[in-house]
CSV table of C-alpha atoms in Angstrom, one decimal:
chain,number,residue,atom,x,y,z
A,579,MET,CA,-35.6,51.5,-26.5
A,580,SER,CA,-38.8,50.0,-25.4
A,581,GLU,CA,-39.0,46.7,-23.6
A,582,GLN,CA,-40.0,43.6,-25.6
A,583,ASP,CA,-43.7,42.8,-25.7
A,584,PRO,CA,-44.3,39.8,-23.5
A,585,ARG,CA,-46.6,38.4,-26.2
A,586,THR,CA,-43.8,38.3,-28.7
A,587,PRO,CA,-42.1,34.9,-28.7
A,588,ASP,CA,-38.5,34.9,-27.5
A,589,VAL,CA,-36.5,33.7,-30.5
A,590,ALA,CA,-33.4,33.0,-28.5
A,591,ALA,CA,-35.2,30.9,-25.9
A,592,ASN,CA,-36.9,28.8,-28.6
A,593,ALA,CA,-33.7,28.3,-30.6
A,594,PRO,CA,-32.4,24.8,-30.6
A,595,ARG,CA,-29.8,24.2,-27.9
A,596,PRO,CA,-26.5,22.7,-28.9
A,597,ALA,CA,-26.0,19.1,-28.0
A,598,PRO,CA,-24.1,18.6,-24.7
A,599,PRO,CA,-20.5,17.5,-25.2
A,600,PRO,CA,-20.0,13.8,-25.0
A,601,ARG,CA,-19.1,12.4,-21.6
A,602,GLN,CA,-15.4,12.4,-20.8
A,603,HIS,CA,-14.2,8.8,-20.7
A,604,TYR,CA,-10.9,7.8,-19.3
A,605,PRO,CA,-8.5,5.8,-21.4
A,606,GLN,CA,-9.9,2.3,-21.8
A,607,PRO,CA,-6.8,0.1,-21.7
A,608,LEU,CA,-6.8,-1.4,-18.3
A,609,LEU,CA,-3.2,-2.5,-18.1
A,610,PRO,CA,-0.1,-0.2,-18.1
A,611,ARG,CA,1.1,0.8,-21.5
A,612,ASN,CA,4.8,1.0,-20.9
A,613,ALA,CA,7.4,1.3,-18.1
A,614,ARG,CA,8.1,5.0,-18.8
A,615,ASN,CA,4.5,6.0,-18.0
A,616,TRP,CA,4.2,4.4,-14.6
A,617,MET,CA,7.7,5.6,-13.8
A,618,MET,CA,6.6,9.1,-14.3
A,619,VAL,CA,3.8,8.6,-11.8
A,620,TRP,CA,6.3,7.2,-9.4
A,621,TYR,CA,8.6,10.1,-10.0
A,622,ARG,CA,5.8,12.6,-9.5
A,623,ASN,CA,5.0,11.1,-6.1
A,624,TYR,CA,8.7,11.0,-5.2
A,625,MET,CA,9.2,14.7,-6.0
A,626,VAL,CA,6.2,15.6,-3.7
A,627,TRP,CA,7.4,13.4,-0.9
A,628,LYS,CA,10.9,14.7,-1.1
A,629,LYS,CA,9.8,18.0,0.3
A,630,LEU,CA,8.6,16.3,3.5
A,631,ALA,CA,10.9,13.3,3.5
A,632,ILE,CA,12.3,13.7,7.1
A,633,PRO,CA,8.9,14.0,8.8
A,634,SER,CA,7.5,11.2,6.7
A,635,MET,CA,10.4,8.9,7.6
A,636,ILE,CA,10.1,9.7,11.2
A,637,GLY,CA,6.4,8.9,11.1
A,638,ASN,CA,6.9,5.6,9.3
A,639,LEU,CA,9.6,4.4,11.7
A,640,ALA,CA,8.2,5.6,15.0
A,641,ASP,CA,5.6,2.9,15.4
A,642,PRO,CA,7.7,-0.1,14.6
A,643,MET,CA,10.6,1.2,16.6
A,644,ILE,CA,8.3,1.5,19.6
A,645,TYR,CA,7.3,-2.1,19.2
A,646,LEU,CA,10.9,-3.2,18.8
A,647,PHE,CA,12.4,-1.5,21.8
A,648,GLY,CA,9.3,-1.3,24.0
A,649,LEU,CA,8.3,-5.0,23.7
A,650,GLY,CA,11.7,-6.3,22.8
A,651,LEU,CA,13.5,-4.9,25.8
A,652,GLY,CA,10.5,-5.2,28.2
A,653,LEU,CA,9.2,-8.6,27.4
A,654,GLY,CA,12.7,-9.8,26.5
A,655,LEU,CA,13.6,-9.8,30.2
A,656,LEU,CA,10.7,-12.1,30.9
A,657,VAL,CA,10.8,-14.3,27.8
A,658,GLY,CA,14.5,-14.8,27.4
A,659,GLU,CA,15.3,-16.7,24.2
A,660,VAL,CA,13.0,-17.8,21.4
A,661,HIS,CA,14.2,-20.4,18.9
A,662,GLY,CA,17.7,-20.0,20.2
A,663,VAL,CA,18.0,-16.2,19.8
A,664,SER,CA,17.1,-13.3,22.1
A,665,TYR,CA,13.5,-12.2,22.0
A,666,ILE,CA,14.5,-8.8,20.7
A,667,ALA,CA,16.3,-10.4,17.8
A,668,PHE,CA,13.3,-12.6,17.1
A,669,LEU,CA,11.1,-9.5,17.3
A,670,ALA,CA,13.3,-7.4,15.1
A,671,ALA,CA,12.8,-9.6,12.1
A,672,GLY,CA,9.0,-9.7,12.6
A,673,THR,CA,8.9,-5.9,13.1
A,674,THR,CA,10.8,-5.5,9.8
A,675,ALA,CA,8.0,-7.4,8.0
A,676,SER,CA,5.2,-5.7,9.8
A,677,SER,CA,6.6,-2.2,9.0
A,678,VAL,CA,6.5,-3.2,5.3
A,679,MET,CA,2.8,-4.0,5.7
A,680,MET,CA,2.0,-0.8,7.6
A,681,SER,CA,3.9,1.6,5.4
A,682,ALA,CA,2.7,0.1,2.1
A,683,SER,CA,-0.9,-0.1,3.3
A,684,PHE,CA,-1.1,3.4,4.6
A,685,GLU,CA,0.4,4.9,1.5
A,686,SER,CA,-1.9,3.0,-0.8
A,687,MET,CA,-4.9,4.0,1.3
A,688,TYR,CA,-4.7,7.5,2.7
A,689,SER,CA,-2.2,9.1,0.3
A,690,ALA,CA,-3.5,7.4,-2.8
A,691,PHE,CA,-7.1,8.2,-1.8
A,692,SER,CA,-6.2,11.8,-1.4
A,693,ARG,CA,-4.7,11.9,-4.9
A,694,MET,CA,-7.6,10.0,-6.5
A,695,HIS,CA,-10.7,11.4,-4.7
A,696,VAL,CA,-9.8,14.6,-2.9
A,697,GLN,CA,-7.2,16.3,-5.0
A,698,ARG,CA,-8.3,14.6,-8.2
A,699,THR,CA,-4.7,14.3,-9.3
A,700,TRP,CA,-5.4,11.0,-11.1
A,701,GLU,CA,-7.8,12.7,-13.4
A,702,ALA,CA,-5.3,15.4,-14.3
A,703,ILE,CA,-2.6,12.8,-15.0
A,704,MET,CA,-4.9,10.8,-17.2
A,705,HIS,CA,-5.4,13.8,-19.5
A,706,ALA,CA,-1.9,12.9,-20.6
A,707,PRO,CA,-1.4,9.8,-22.7
A,708,LEU,CA,-1.5,7.5,-19.6
A,709,THR,CA,-3.9,4.8,-18.8
A,710,LEU,CA,-5.5,4.1,-15.5
A,711,GLY,CA,-3.2,1.1,-15.3
A,712,ASP,CA,-0.1,3.3,-15.5
A,713,VAL,CA,-1.4,5.5,-12.7
A,714,VAL,CA,-2.3,2.6,-10.4
A,715,LEU,CA,0.9,0.7,-11.0
A,716,GLY,CA,2.9,3.8,-10.4
A,717,GLU,CA,1.0,4.4,-7.1
A,718,ILE,CA,1.5,0.8,-6.0
A,719,LEU,CA,5.2,0.8,-6.8
A,720,TRP,CA,5.6,4.1,-5.0
A,721,ALA,CA,3.9,2.7,-1.9
A,722,ALA,CA,6.2,-0.4,-2.1
A,723,SER,CA,9.2,1.9,-2.3
A,724,LYS,CA,8.2,3.6,0.9
A,725,ALA,CA,7.7,0.2,2.5
A,726,VAL,CA,11.2,-0.9,1.4
A,727,LEU,CA,12.6,2.3,2.9
A,728,SER,CA,10.9,1.6,6.2
A,729,GLY,CA,11.8,-2.1,6.3
A,730,VAL,CA,15.4,-1.5,5.4
A,731,ALA,CA,15.8,1.2,8.0
A,732,ILE,CA,14.6,-1.2,10.8
A,733,MET,CA,16.9,-3.9,9.4
A,734,LEU,CA,19.9,-1.6,9.5
A,735,VAL,CA,19.1,-0.6,13.1
A,736,ALA,CA,18.7,-4.2,14.1
A,737,GLY,CA,22.0,-5.0,12.4
A,738,ALA,CA,23.8,-2.1,14.1
A,739,LEU,CA,22.6,-3.5,17.5
A,740,GLY,CA,23.6,-7.0,16.7
A,741,TYR,CA,20.1,-8.4,16.1
A,742,ALA,CA,20.6,-9.1,12.4
A,743,GLN,CA,23.3,-11.0,10.6
A,744,PHE,CA,25.0,-9.0,7.8
A,745,PRO,CA,25.7,-9.4,4.9
A,746,GLY,CA,23.3,-12.4,4.9
A,747,ALA,CA,20.4,-10.2,5.9
A,748,LEU,CA,20.7,-8.4,2.5
A,749,ALA,CA,19.1,-11.4,0.9
A,750,ALA,CA,15.8,-10.3,2.5
A,751,LEU,CA,15.7,-7.2,0.3
A,752,PRO,CA,13.9,-9.0,-2.7
A,753,VAL,CA,11.4,-10.4,-0.2
A,754,ILE,CA,10.8,-6.9,1.3
A,755,VAL,CA,10.2,-5.5,-2.2
A,756,LEU,CA,7.7,-8.3,-3.1
A,757,ALA,CA,5.9,-8.0,0.2
A,758,GLY,CA,5.6,-4.3,-0.3
A,759,ILE,CA,4.0,-4.7,-3.7
A,760,ALA,CA,1.6,-7.3,-2.3
A,761,PHE,CA,0.4,-5.2,0.6
A,762,ALA,CA,0.2,-2.1,-1.5
A,763,SER,CA,-2.0,-3.9,-4.0
A,764,LEU,CA,-4.3,-5.3,-1.3
A,765,ALA,CA,-4.7,-1.8,0.2
A,766,MET,CA,-5.4,-0.4,-3.3
A,767,ILE,CA,-8.5,-2.6,-3.4
A,768,VAL,CA,-9.7,-1.0,-0.2
A,769,THR,CA,-9.0,2.5,-1.7
A,770,ALA,CA,-11.1,1.6,-4.7
A,771,LEU,CA,-14.1,0.8,-2.5
A,772,ALA,CA,-13.7,3.6,0.1
A,773,PRO,CA,-16.2,6.4,0.1
A,774,SER,CA,-14.2,8.4,2.7
A,775,TYR,CA,-11.2,8.2,4.9
A,776,ASP,CA,-13.2,6.6,7.7
A,777,PHE,CA,-13.7,3.5,5.6
A,778,PHE,CA,-10.0,2.6,6.1
A,779,MET,CA,-10.6,1.9,9.8
A,780,PHE,CA,-12.5,-1.2,8.9
A,781,TYR,CA,-9.5,-2.6,7.0
A,782,GLN,CA,-7.1,-1.6,9.8
A,783,THR,CA,-9.2,-3.1,12.6
A,784,LEU,CA,-10.6,-6.2,10.9
A,785,VAL,CA,-7.7,-7.2,8.6
A,786,MET,CA,-4.4,-5.6,9.5
A,787,THR,CA,-4.5,-5.9,13.3
A,788,PRO,CA,-5.5,-9.6,13.3
A,789,MET,CA,-2.9,-10.3,10.7
A,790,LEU,CA,-0.3,-8.5,12.8
A,791,LEU,CA,-1.1,-10.7,15.8
A,792,LEU,CA,-1.5,-14.0,14.0
A,793,SER,CA,1.5,-13.9,11.6
A,794,GLY,CA,4.4,-14.7,14.0
A,795,VAL,CA,5.6,-11.2,14.5
A,796,PHE,CA,5.5,-11.2,18.3
A,797,PHE,CA,5.5,-14.9,19.1
A,798,PRO,CA,6.1,-18.2,17.3
A,799,LEU,CA,3.2,-19.6,15.3
A,800,GLU,CA,3.7,-22.9,17.2
A,801,GLN,CA,2.1,-21.2,20.2
A,802,LEU,CA,-1.2,-20.9,18.4
A,803,PRO,CA,-3.9,-23.7,18.3
A,804,ALA,CA,-3.8,-26.0,15.3
A,805,SER,CA,-6.9,-24.3,13.7
A,806,ALA,CA,-5.3,-20.9,14.0
A,807,GLN,CA,-2.0,-22.2,12.6
A,808,ALA,CA,-3.9,-23.5,9.6
A,809,ALA,CA,-5.6,-20.1,9.1
A,810,THR,CA,-2.3,-18.3,9.1
A,811,GLN,CA,-1.3,-20.1,6.0
A,812,VAL,CA,-3.5,-17.7,3.9
A,813,LEU,CA,-2.1,-14.5,5.6
A,814,PRO,CA,0.5,-12.7,3.4
A,815,LEU,CA,2.3,-11.3,6.5
A,816,ALA,CA,2.9,-14.8,7.8
A,817,HIS,CA,4.7,-15.7,4.6
A,818,ALA,CA,6.7,-12.5,4.7
A,819,VAL,CA,7.8,-13.2,8.2
A,820,ALA,CA,8.7,-16.8,7.4
A,821,LEU,CA,11.1,-15.5,4.8
A,822,ILE,CA,12.5,-12.4,6.4
A,823,ARG,CA,13.2,-13.8,9.9
A,824,PRO,CA,15.6,-16.7,8.9
A,825,LEU,CA,17.4,-14.5,6.4
A,826,MET,CA,18.0,-11.8,9.0
A,827,LEU,CA,19.1,-14.3,11.6
A,828,GLY,CA,21.4,-16.2,9.2
A,829,ARG,CA,19.4,-19.4,9.1
A,830,PRO,CA,18.1,-21.5,6.2
A,831,VAL,CA,14.7,-20.8,4.9
A,832,GLU,CA,12.1,-23.6,4.9
A,833,HIS,CA,9.6,-23.8,2.0
A,834,GLY,CA,11.0,-20.6,0.5
A,835,GLY,CA,9.4,-21.3,-2.9
A,836,LEU,CA,6.0,-21.6,-1.4
A,837,HIS,CA,6.2,-18.4,0.6
A,838,LEU,CA,7.4,-16.5,-2.5
A,839,ALA,CA,4.7,-17.9,-4.6
A,840,VAL,CA,2.0,-16.9,-2.1
A,841,LEU,CA,3.3,-13.3,-2.0
A,842,ALA,CA,3.5,-13.2,-5.8
A,843,VAL,CA,-0.1,-14.4,-6.2
A,844,TYR,CA,-1.3,-11.8,-3.7
A,845,ALA,CA,0.6,-9.1,-5.6
A,846,VAL,CA,-0.6,-9.9,-9.1
A,847,ALA,CA,-4.2,-10.9,-8.2
A,848,ALA,CA,-4.8,-7.9,-5.9
A,849,LEU,CA,-3.4,-5.6,-8.6
A,850,LEU,CA,-5.8,-6.9,-11.2
A,851,VAL,CA,-8.8,-6.7,-8.9
A,852,ALA,CA,-7.8,-3.1,-7.9
A,853,LEU,CA,-7.6,-2.1,-11.6
A,854,VAL,CA,-11.1,-3.5,-12.3
A,855,LEU,CA,-12.6,-1.8,-9.3
A,856,LEU,CA,-10.9,1.5,-9.9
A,857,ARG,CA,-11.9,1.7,-13.6
A,858,ARG,CA,-15.5,1.0,-12.5
A,859,ARG,CA,-15.2,3.8,-10.0
A,860,MET,CA,-13.5,6.3,-12.2
A,861,LEU,CA,-16.1,5.8,-15.0
A,862,ARG,CA,-19.1,6.5,-12.9
């Protein structure tokens, strides 16, 4: 068979091309559809985590335990008592709150970013009848669950060593849950804006570390200048510490309604902002 004459028009090349398929859009409803949907996202993350549960728990507990025993036993010999209790008991309650912040934030940043951007797990999930709101809420509640696990573990260790008053300390559990949701929602905003893993260092250095030092975890807020004390009133960790510490030490909580309201506002507002930013990112 002879080759085609180059002067002969190529019919196949000149044939009209089919129109490209319409761009894939993710489900438009922003808010979660129902509890079953986001619970399935939570359960999916749990099944993956269960395979590496022990190393994950050790990693989450190592840092706060080092703070608790390293600073508590070391500085405790120099400081003595703070607010009528030993320094390590004072620090144990603050470490419980800070571990909630750390665990929830890291899960919402590094792990959620991997599932969203690197592994593209979110896109696969949203091919099912789930909205972006279902996925994000499931991720946030999963991060909060890990934060609760971390906070409760430290609380139990503190109670076993006599640094927390049981069963009264169990009243701090709802606060730990709410704080975990608030910190996970705030970190999800950072995830929505992050182009890579390196971006999270800005949040850790510029937000989490100052909040850790200025929220009464390591020393009473009364030791700060008046201007710094006023600034701590907008820090969610300061309100979490103000609730968890007296509950663990068996003391009355002052301004409990205000502290709960601040944490609730952070949780809801940050969740809504994260949903808007993530939808804008996923629809690019």
